[in-house]
Amino acid sequence: MKKFLALLLSVLMLLTMTAAFAADGDGETTVTPNLDPVPVSFTKLWTNAIPVGEKLTFPVEFISNSITGDDSLPEPAVEGEAVMPTSLTLELTADGHANGVYTVPFTVNLPKEYGVYIYKITETDPQIENTTPDSGAIFVAVMYTNEDGLVVTLINDPSEDNTDTAGLEVTDKAVDTDIDTDNKNDQFQNQYDIGSFQVSKSITGNASTATDKFVIKVTFTSSVDLDMVNVTFQENGDEVIITEMTANTPIEKTFEIGDGETLHFDGIPQGVVVTVVETNQVDYEDLNYYVATYEQTAYDADGNEVVTNPENGAEFTIGTDACEVAITNTKETEIPTGVELDSIPYIVLLAVAALGAVAFVVKRRMAAADED
C-alpha cells in the first residue's frame, strides 16, 4: 500500500511539473503556431444587373517578400502546393449571389521560409458588352512567422506613401496593425450600365375627346440572360415591373396613357431592345377611329440625336441617352352643312335644263314679235 501511494504521489508531481512547464512566467499557455492552409476569400459586387452565365478571371501576381525585398516566387513548404494560386475564376449564376455580391474563395498554403509575402489580385476585363469593369486591385499579405505561423490578411496598396493610407509596414516579421485599414480594397465592383425612356401622349381633332385614354404595349427584349434587373415604371412613385430577363425572350407590359401625360421607364439594362405600340382606346377593341402617329427620338452610337416617324410603332435600343416616344392621336369628321354633296351633279343638270327652257321660250317670243 505504501508503494502504491508513493507511486501515485510521483505521478501527481510529474503532472504538476508538466503543467508548470506549459505556462510562461505570466501564467499564459503556449500557443502553437498555425501551419495549416488558410481559407481566404474576397467579394465581387454587381450593380444594376448581372449577366448570368459569364465567367470572370482574377490573375494573382506575386509582388515581393517585404522582409528581404526579394521578388522571387516563394517556395511552398509542401512540394506541389503553391503558396497562392496563379489565377481565380468566378462563374456568374442566378443563385450564387446575395443582392449582387458573390464570394470568391481560395486557399493559401504554408511557405517554406519565414517572411511576409505580398500578392496582388486584379480582374481581367471580361469584355462583357454594356458593362463597366473594376480596374482596381486587392493586395494580400501572406505572413509566416515563428510566433504565429501562417496568417493571411488583406492590406492597403503597399505603393501608397501618404499617411492616411500608409500601406504595409513590416517590423520584426509582423504586419503593423495600427495602420489605417479603412481604405484597403476587399471587393471588386462591376456595373451593368442602364438607361431610360419615356412615352408622351397628345390628342387632337374636331371629333376627339380630351379625356379619352389609350393602351400602349411596351416590349423589352434582351440578347443575354440578366438577373437582379430593376426596371421601374414611374406613376405616383416607382413600380418595379421587371426583375430578370431571359435571352431573346420578349417581355410584354401594357399601360394606359391620356392626353398630356408622360410615362417614364428607368433602370433598363443597356442593349435591351424596346418597342412601343398603341393597341386600342380604353374600353374599345381598336382605336375607335383615332389615327395614331409616332415621333421617335433616339441616339446613335456616337450620341447624335436621331428623330424618325415610324408608321406602326417605335423601336429602339437602350443606350446612354434617354429615348423619347411621342404619340399623337387624331380624330376628325366632316361637319354637316345641310347640302348633300352627292346631289350636286343632278342639281347642275337641272339648272342647265332650266336655262335651256328659258332660252327656248325667250327665243320663241322674240320670233313671234318679229312676225308682228
CSV table of C-alpha atoms in Angstrom, one decimal:
chain,number,residue,atom,x,y,z
A,1,MET,CA,0.0,0.0,0.0
A,2,LYS,CA,2.8,2.4,0.8
A,3,LYS,CA,4.5,1.6,-2.5
A,4,PHE,CA,1.2,2.4,-4.3
A,5,LEU,CA,0.8,5.8,-2.5
A,6,ALA,CA,4.4,6.7,-3.3
A,7,LEU,CA,3.8,5.8,-7.0
A,8,LEU,CA,0.6,7.9,-7.1
A,9,LEU,CA,2.4,10.9,-5.4
A,10,SER,CA,5.2,10.6,-8.0
A,11,VAL,CA,2.7,10.7,-10.9
A,12,LEU,CA,0.9,13.8,-9.4
A,13,MET,CA,4.3,15.6,-9.0
A,14,LEU,CA,5.1,14.8,-12.7
A,15,LEU,CA,1.8,16.2,-13.9
A,16,THR,CA,2.3,19.3,-11.8
A,17,MET,CA,5.7,19.9,-13.3
A,18,THR,CA,4.4,19.3,-16.8
A,19,ALA,CA,1.7,22.0,-16.3
A,20,ALA,CA,4.3,24.4,-14.9
A,21,PHE,CA,6.5,24.0,-18.0
A,22,ALA,CA,3.4,24.5,-20.2
A,23,ALA,CA,3.0,28.1,-18.8
A,24,ASP,CA,5.3,31.1,-19.0
A,25,GLY,CA,6.1,33.4,-16.3
A,26,ASP,CA,2.8,35.3,-16.6
A,27,GLY,CA,0.8,32.1,-16.5
A,28,GLU,CA,-0.2,32.2,-20.2
A,29,THR,CA,-0.2,28.9,-22.0
A,30,THR,CA,1.9,28.4,-25.1
A,31,VAL,CA,0.1,28.9,-28.4
A,32,THR,CA,1.1,26.5,-31.2
A,33,PRO,CA,1.8,28.4,-34.5
A,34,ASN,CA,-0.6,27.6,-37.3
A,35,LEU,CA,1.0,25.6,-40.0
A,36,ASP,CA,-2.2,24.5,-41.8
A,37,PRO,CA,-3.5,26.1,-45.1
A,38,VAL,CA,-5.7,29.2,-44.5
A,39,PRO,CA,-9.0,29.6,-46.3
A,40,VAL,CA,-9.4,33.2,-47.7
A,41,SER,CA,-12.0,35.0,-49.8
A,42,PHE,CA,-12.9,38.3,-51.3
A,43,THR,CA,-16.2,39.5,-52.8
A,44,LYS,CA,-17.4,40.6,-56.2
A,45,LEU,CA,-20.3,43.1,-56.4
A,46,TRP,CA,-22.5,43.6,-59.4
A,47,THR,CA,-24.9,46.5,-59.6
A,48,ASN,CA,-27.9,47.2,-61.8
A,49,ALA,CA,-28.0,43.8,-63.5
A,50,ILE,CA,-26.0,40.5,-63.6
A,51,PRO,CA,-25.1,38.9,-66.9
A,52,VAL,CA,-25.8,35.3,-65.9
A,53,GLY,CA,-23.5,32.6,-67.4
A,54,GLU,CA,-20.5,34.8,-67.9
A,55,LYS,CA,-17.2,33.8,-66.3
A,56,LEU,CA,-14.7,36.2,-64.6
A,57,THR,CA,-11.0,35.7,-64.2
A,58,PHE,CA,-8.8,37.2,-61.5
A,59,PRO,CA,-5.0,36.9,-62.1
A,60,VAL,CA,-2.8,36.6,-58.9
A,61,GLU,CA,0.6,38.2,-59.1
A,62,PHE,CA,3.4,37.9,-56.6
A,63,ILE,CA,4.9,41.3,-55.7
A,64,SER,CA,7.7,40.7,-53.2
A,65,ASN,CA,8.9,39.5,-49.8
A,66,SER,CA,8.6,42.6,-47.7
A,67,ILE,CA,11.2,41.3,-45.3
A,68,THR,CA,14.1,40.6,-47.7
A,69,GLY,CA,12.9,42.6,-50.7
A,70,ASP,CA,13.2,39.5,-52.9
A,71,ASP,CA,10.8,39.3,-55.7
A,72,SER,CA,11.4,35.6,-56.4
A,73,LEU,CA,8.3,33.4,-56.1
A,74,PRO,CA,8.3,31.8,-52.6
A,75,GLU,CA,8.6,28.0,-52.4
A,76,PRO,CA,5.8,26.1,-50.6
A,77,ALA,CA,6.5,24.0,-47.5
A,78,VAL,CA,4.8,21.1,-49.2
A,79,GLU,CA,6.1,20.3,-52.6
A,80,GLY,CA,3.4,20.6,-55.4
A,81,GLU,CA,1.3,23.0,-53.4
A,82,ALA,CA,1.7,26.6,-54.5
A,83,VAL,CA,1.6,29.3,-51.7
A,84,MET,CA,-1.1,31.2,-53.7
A,85,PRO,CA,-3.0,30.2,-56.8
A,86,THR,CA,-1.9,32.0,-60.0
A,87,SER,CA,-5.5,32.7,-61.1
A,88,LEU,CA,-9.0,32.6,-59.7
A,89,THR,CA,-12.3,32.3,-61.6
A,90,LEU,CA,-16.0,33.1,-60.8
A,91,GLU,CA,-19.0,31.9,-62.8
A,92,LEU,CA,-22.0,34.3,-62.6
A,93,THR,CA,-25.1,32.3,-61.7
A,94,ALA,CA,-28.6,33.4,-60.7
A,95,ASP,CA,-28.5,31.7,-57.4
A,96,GLY,CA,-24.8,32.2,-56.4
A,97,HIS,CA,-25.1,35.8,-55.1
A,98,ALA,CA,-26.7,37.7,-52.3
A,99,ASN,CA,-28.1,41.1,-53.6
A,100,GLY,CA,-25.4,41.1,-56.3
A,101,VAL,CA,-22.5,40.0,-54.1
A,102,TYR,CA,-20.5,36.9,-55.0
A,103,THR,CA,-17.8,35.3,-52.8
A,104,VAL,CA,-14.5,34.2,-54.4
A,105,PRO,CA,-12.8,31.7,-52.1
A,106,PHE,CA,-9.2,30.3,-52.3
A,107,THR,CA,-6.6,28.7,-50.1
A,108,VAL,CA,-3.2,29.9,-49.0
A,109,ASN,CA,-0.6,27.3,-48.3
A,110,LEU,CA,2.4,27.5,-45.9
A,111,PRO,CA,5.6,29.0,-47.4
A,112,LYS,CA,8.9,27.1,-47.0
A,113,GLU,CA,10.7,30.1,-45.4
A,114,TYR,CA,9.7,32.7,-42.9
A,115,GLY,CA,8.6,36.0,-44.4
A,116,VAL,CA,5.8,38.4,-45.3
A,117,TYR,CA,4.8,37.8,-49.0
A,118,ILE,CA,2.7,40.3,-50.8
A,119,TYR,CA,0.4,39.3,-53.6
A,120,LYS,CA,-1.7,41.4,-56.0
A,121,ILE,CA,-5.1,40.3,-57.3
A,122,THR,CA,-6.7,42.0,-60.3
A,123,GLU,CA,-9.7,41.4,-62.6
A,124,THR,CA,-9.3,40.7,-66.2
A,125,ASP,CA,-11.6,42.9,-68.3
A,126,PRO,CA,-14.4,40.4,-69.0
A,127,GLN,CA,-15.2,42.2,-72.3
A,128,ILE,CA,-18.9,42.0,-71.5
A,129,GLU,CA,-21.0,44.4,-73.6
A,130,ASN,CA,-22.6,47.3,-71.7
A,131,THR,CA,-20.6,46.7,-68.5
A,132,THR,CA,-18.1,48.8,-66.6
A,133,PRO,CA,-15.3,46.6,-65.1
A,134,ASP,CA,-13.2,47.3,-62.0
A,135,SER,CA,-9.7,48.4,-62.7
A,136,GLY,CA,-8.5,48.3,-59.1
A,137,ALA,CA,-6.6,45.7,-57.2
A,138,ILE,CA,-6.7,43.7,-54.0
A,139,PHE,CA,-3.5,43.2,-52.0
A,140,VAL,CA,-2.9,40.2,-49.8
A,141,ALA,CA,-0.2,39.7,-47.2
A,142,VAL,CA,0.8,36.1,-46.5
A,143,MET,CA,2.7,36.2,-43.2
A,144,TYR,CA,4.8,33.2,-42.0
A,145,THR,CA,6.4,33.9,-38.6
A,146,ASN,CA,7.9,31.8,-35.9
A,147,GLU,CA,5.4,33.2,-33.3
A,148,ASP,CA,2.0,32.9,-35.2
A,149,GLY,CA,2.8,30.6,-38.1
A,150,LEU,CA,0.7,31.2,-41.2
A,151,VAL,CA,-1.5,34.3,-41.1
A,152,VAL,CA,-3.2,35.9,-44.2
A,153,THR,CA,-4.8,39.3,-44.3
A,154,LEU,CA,-6.0,42.0,-46.8
A,155,ILE,CA,-3.9,45.1,-46.8
A,156,ASN,CA,-3.7,48.6,-48.4
A,157,ASP,CA,-1.8,49.1,-51.6
A,158,PRO,CA,1.8,49.0,-50.4
A,159,SER,CA,2.8,51.6,-53.1
A,160,GLU,CA,0.8,54.2,-51.2
A,161,ASP,CA,3.1,56.6,-49.4
A,162,ASN,CA,0.8,59.1,-47.8
A,163,THR,CA,0.0,59.0,-44.1
A,164,ASP,CA,-3.7,58.2,-44.5
A,165,THR,CA,-3.1,55.1,-46.5
A,166,ALA,CA,0.4,54.2,-45.3
A,167,GLY,CA,0.3,50.7,-46.9
A,168,LEU,CA,2.2,47.8,-45.5
A,169,GLU,CA,4.7,48.4,-42.7
A,170,VAL,CA,6.8,45.4,-41.5
A,171,THR,CA,8.5,45.2,-38.1
A,172,ASP,CA,10.1,42.1,-36.7
A,173,LYS,CA,8.5,39.8,-39.3
A,174,ALA,CA,4.9,41.1,-38.5
A,175,VAL,CA,2.5,43.5,-40.1
A,176,ASP,CA,1.9,46.7,-38.3
A,177,THR,CA,-1.8,46.5,-37.3
A,178,ASP,CA,-2.0,50.2,-36.4
A,179,ILE,CA,-2.1,51.4,-39.9
A,180,ASP,CA,-5.3,52.8,-41.5
A,181,THR,CA,-7.3,49.9,-42.9
A,182,ASP,CA,-10.4,51.8,-43.9
A,183,ASN,CA,-9.1,52.3,-47.4
A,184,LYS,CA,-8.0,48.7,-48.1
A,185,ASN,CA,-9.8,47.2,-51.1
A,186,ASP,CA,-11.5,43.9,-50.3
A,187,GLN,CA,-14.0,43.8,-53.1
A,188,PHE,CA,-14.2,44.1,-56.9
A,189,GLN,CA,-17.2,46.0,-58.3
A,190,ASN,CA,-18.7,45.8,-61.7
A,191,GLN,CA,-21.6,47.9,-63.1
A,192,TYR,CA,-24.0,46.9,-65.7
A,193,ASP,CA,-24.9,50.1,-67.5
A,194,ILE,CA,-28.5,51.2,-67.6
A,195,GLY,CA,-30.7,53.7,-69.5
A,196,SER,CA,-34.2,55.0,-69.7
A,197,PHE,CA,-37.0,56.2,-72.0
A,198,GLN,CA,-40.4,58.0,-71.8
A,199,VAL,CA,-43.7,57.9,-73.7
A,200,SER,CA,-45.9,61.0,-74.1
A,201,LYS,CA,-49.4,61.5,-75.5
A,202,SER,CA,-51.4,64.2,-77.2
A,203,ILE,CA,-54.9,64.1,-78.5
A,204,THR,CA,-56.2,66.4,-81.3
A,205,GLY,CA,-59.0,66.6,-83.9
A,206,ASN,CA,-62.5,68.1,-84.1
A,207,ALA,CA,-64.1,64.7,-83.1
A,208,SER,CA,-61.6,63.9,-80.3
A,209,THR,CA,-62.3,63.9,-76.6
A,210,ALA,CA,-59.5,65.1,-74.3
A,211,THR,CA,-60.4,62.6,-71.6
A,212,ASP,CA,-60.0,59.6,-73.8
A,213,LYS,CA,-57.4,57.0,-72.6
A,214,PHE,CA,-55.3,54.6,-74.8
A,215,VAL,CA,-53.5,51.4,-74.2
A,216,ILE,CA,-49.8,51.1,-75.2
A,217,LYS,CA,-47.9,47.8,-75.3
A,218,VAL,CA,-44.2,48.0,-74.4
A,219,THR,CA,-41.9,45.1,-75.2
A,220,PHE,CA,-38.5,44.5,-73.7
A,221,THR,CA,-36.0,42.1,-75.3
A,222,SER,CA,-32.5,41.3,-74.1
A,223,SER,CA,-29.9,39.4,-76.0
A,224,VAL,CA,-28.4,37.9,-72.8
A,225,ASP,CA,-29.6,36.3,-69.6
A,226,LEU,CA,-29.9,39.0,-66.9
A,227,ASP,CA,-30.6,38.7,-63.2
A,228,MET,CA,-31.2,41.3,-60.5
A,229,VAL,CA,-32.8,43.6,-63.1
A,230,ASN,CA,-34.6,46.6,-61.6
A,231,VAL,CA,-36.7,48.1,-64.4
A,232,THR,CA,-39.2,50.6,-62.9
A,233,PHE,CA,-42.3,52.4,-64.2
A,234,GLN,CA,-43.0,55.8,-62.7
A,235,GLU,CA,-46.6,56.6,-61.9
A,236,ASN,CA,-47.2,58.0,-58.5
A,237,GLY,CA,-43.9,56.5,-57.4
A,238,ASP,CA,-41.7,53.9,-58.9
A,239,GLU,CA,-43.1,50.4,-59.5
A,240,VAL,CA,-40.7,47.6,-60.3
A,241,ILE,CA,-42.0,45.8,-63.4
A,242,ILE,CA,-39.1,43.6,-64.4
A,243,THR,CA,-36.6,41.8,-62.2
A,244,GLU,CA,-35.0,39.3,-64.6
A,245,MET,CA,-34.7,38.7,-68.4
A,246,THR,CA,-34.1,35.6,-70.5
A,247,ALA,CA,-32.1,35.9,-73.7
A,248,ASN,CA,-34.2,36.6,-76.8
A,249,THR,CA,-37.5,36.2,-74.8
A,250,PRO,CA,-39.7,39.3,-75.2
A,251,ILE,CA,-41.3,40.7,-72.1
A,252,GLU,CA,-44.6,42.5,-72.8
A,253,LYS,CA,-46.2,45.1,-70.5
A,254,THR,CA,-49.3,47.2,-71.1
A,255,PHE,CA,-50.0,50.7,-69.7
A,256,GLU,CA,-52.8,53.3,-70.0
A,257,ILE,CA,-52.0,56.9,-71.1
A,258,GLY,CA,-54.1,60.0,-71.7
A,259,ASP,CA,-53.7,63.5,-73.2
A,260,GLY,CA,-50.8,65.5,-71.8
A,261,GLU,CA,-49.4,62.5,-69.8
A,262,THR,CA,-45.9,61.1,-69.9
A,263,LEU,CA,-44.8,57.6,-68.8
A,264,HIS,CA,-41.3,57.2,-67.5
A,265,PHE,CA,-39.3,53.9,-67.6
A,266,ASP,CA,-36.0,53.7,-65.8
A,267,GLY,CA,-33.3,51.2,-64.8
A,268,ILE,CA,-33.3,49.3,-68.2
A,269,PRO,CA,-30.1,47.5,-69.0
A,270,GLN,CA,-28.3,49.0,-72.0
A,271,GLY,CA,-28.5,46.9,-75.1
A,272,VAL,CA,-32.2,45.9,-74.4
A,273,VAL,CA,-34.4,46.5,-77.5
A,274,VAL,CA,-37.7,48.3,-76.7
A,275,THR,CA,-40.8,48.5,-78.9
A,276,VAL,CA,-43.8,50.8,-78.2
A,277,VAL,CA,-47.1,50.2,-79.9
A,278,GLU,CA,-50.5,51.7,-79.2
A,279,THR,CA,-53.1,49.0,-79.4
A,280,ASN,CA,-56.6,50.4,-78.6
A,281,GLN,CA,-58.6,53.0,-76.9
A,282,VAL,CA,-59.6,52.1,-73.4
A,283,ASP,CA,-63.0,50.2,-73.4
A,284,TYR,CA,-62.7,49.6,-77.2
A,285,GLU,CA,-61.1,46.8,-79.2
A,286,ASP,CA,-59.4,49.2,-81.6
A,287,LEU,CA,-58.5,52.9,-81.8
A,288,ASN,CA,-62.2,53.9,-82.3
A,289,TYR,CA,-61.5,55.9,-85.5
A,290,TYR,CA,-58.5,57.6,-84.0
A,291,VAL,CA,-55.3,57.7,-86.1
A,292,ALA,CA,-52.1,57.2,-84.2
A,293,THR,CA,-48.8,58.8,-85.4
A,294,TYR,CA,-45.4,58.4,-83.8
A,295,GLU,CA,-42.4,60.6,-83.4
A,296,GLN,CA,-39.3,58.7,-82.0
A,297,THR,CA,-36.2,60.5,-80.7
A,298,ALA,CA,-33.3,58.1,-80.2
A,299,TYR,CA,-29.5,58.3,-80.3
A,300,ASP,CA,-26.9,56.6,-82.5
A,301,ALA,CA,-23.6,55.0,-81.3
A,302,ASP,CA,-21.9,58.4,-81.3
A,303,GLY,CA,-24.7,60.0,-79.2
A,304,ASN,CA,-26.2,62.0,-82.0
A,305,GLU,CA,-29.9,62.6,-81.9
A,306,VAL,CA,-32.0,60.8,-84.5
A,307,VAL,CA,-35.6,61.7,-85.0
A,308,THR,CA,-37.9,59.4,-87.0
A,309,ASN,CA,-41.6,58.9,-87.7
A,310,PRO,CA,-42.3,55.2,-87.7
A,311,GLU,CA,-45.7,54.2,-89.0
A,312,ASN,CA,-46.5,51.1,-86.9
A,313,GLY,CA,-44.8,51.9,-83.6
A,314,ALA,CA,-41.5,52.9,-82.1
A,315,GLU,CA,-38.4,50.6,-81.8
A,316,PHE,CA,-35.0,51.5,-80.3
A,317,THR,CA,-32.1,50.1,-78.3
A,318,ILE,CA,-31.4,51.4,-74.8
A,319,GLY,CA,-28.2,53.4,-74.6
A,320,THR,CA,-26.6,56.1,-72.5
A,321,ASP,CA,-29.1,58.8,-73.5
A,322,ALA,CA,-32.8,58.7,-72.7
A,323,CYS,CA,-35.1,58.0,-75.7
A,324,GLU,CA,-38.4,59.7,-76.2
A,325,VAL,CA,-41.6,58.5,-78.0
A,326,ALA,CA,-44.4,61.0,-78.7
A,327,ILE,CA,-47.7,59.5,-79.8
A,328,THR,CA,-50.4,61.8,-81.3
A,329,ASN,CA,-54.0,60.6,-81.7
A,330,THR,CA,-56.1,62.4,-84.2
A,331,LYS,CA,-59.9,62.1,-84.8
A,332,GLU,CA,-61.5,64.2,-87.5
A,333,THR,CA,-65.0,64.2,-89.0
A,334,GLU,CA,-66.9,66.3,-91.6
A,335,ILE,CA,-69.3,69.0,-90.3
A,336,PRO,CA,-72.8,68.7,-91.9
A,337,THR,CA,-73.9,71.9,-94.0
A,338,GLY,CA,-77.4,70.8,-95.0
A,339,VAL,CA,-76.4,70.2,-98.6
A,340,GLU,CA,-76.0,66.6,-99.8
A,341,LEU,CA,-72.9,66.8,-101.9
A,342,ASP,CA,-73.8,63.6,-103.8
A,343,SER,CA,-76.8,65.5,-105.4
A,344,ILE,CA,-74.8,68.4,-106.8
A,345,PRO,CA,-74.3,66.8,-110.3
A,346,TYR,CA,-78.1,66.4,-110.7
A,347,ILE,CA,-78.8,69.9,-109.5
A,348,VAL,CA,-76.3,71.2,-112.1
A,349,LEU,CA,-78.1,69.2,-114.9
A,350,LEU,CA,-81.4,70.5,-113.7
A,351,ALA,CA,-80.2,74.1,-113.7
A,352,VAL,CA,-78.8,73.7,-117.2
A,353,ALA,CA,-82.1,72.2,-118.4
A,354,ALA,CA,-84.0,75.1,-116.8
A,355,LEU,CA,-81.7,77.6,-118.5
A,356,GLY,CA,-82.3,75.8,-121.8
A,357,ALA,CA,-86.1,76.0,-121.4
A,358,VAL,CA,-85.9,79.7,-120.6
A,359,ALA,CA,-83.7,80.3,-123.6
A,360,PHE,CA,-86.2,78.4,-125.8
A,361,VAL,CA,-89.2,80.4,-124.5
A,362,VAL,CA,-87.4,83.7,-124.9
A,363,LYS,CA,-86.4,82.8,-128.5
A,364,ARG,CA,-90.0,81.8,-129.4
A,365,ARG,CA,-91.3,85.1,-128.1
A,366,MET,CA,-88.7,87.1,-129.9
A,367,ALA,CA,-89.5,85.3,-133.1
A,368,ALA,CA,-93.3,86.0,-132.6
A,369,ALA,CA,-92.6,89.6,-132.1
A,370,ASP,CA,-90.6,89.9,-135.3
A,371,GLU,CA,-93.6,88.4,-137.3
A,372,ASP,CA,-95.9,91.0,-135.9
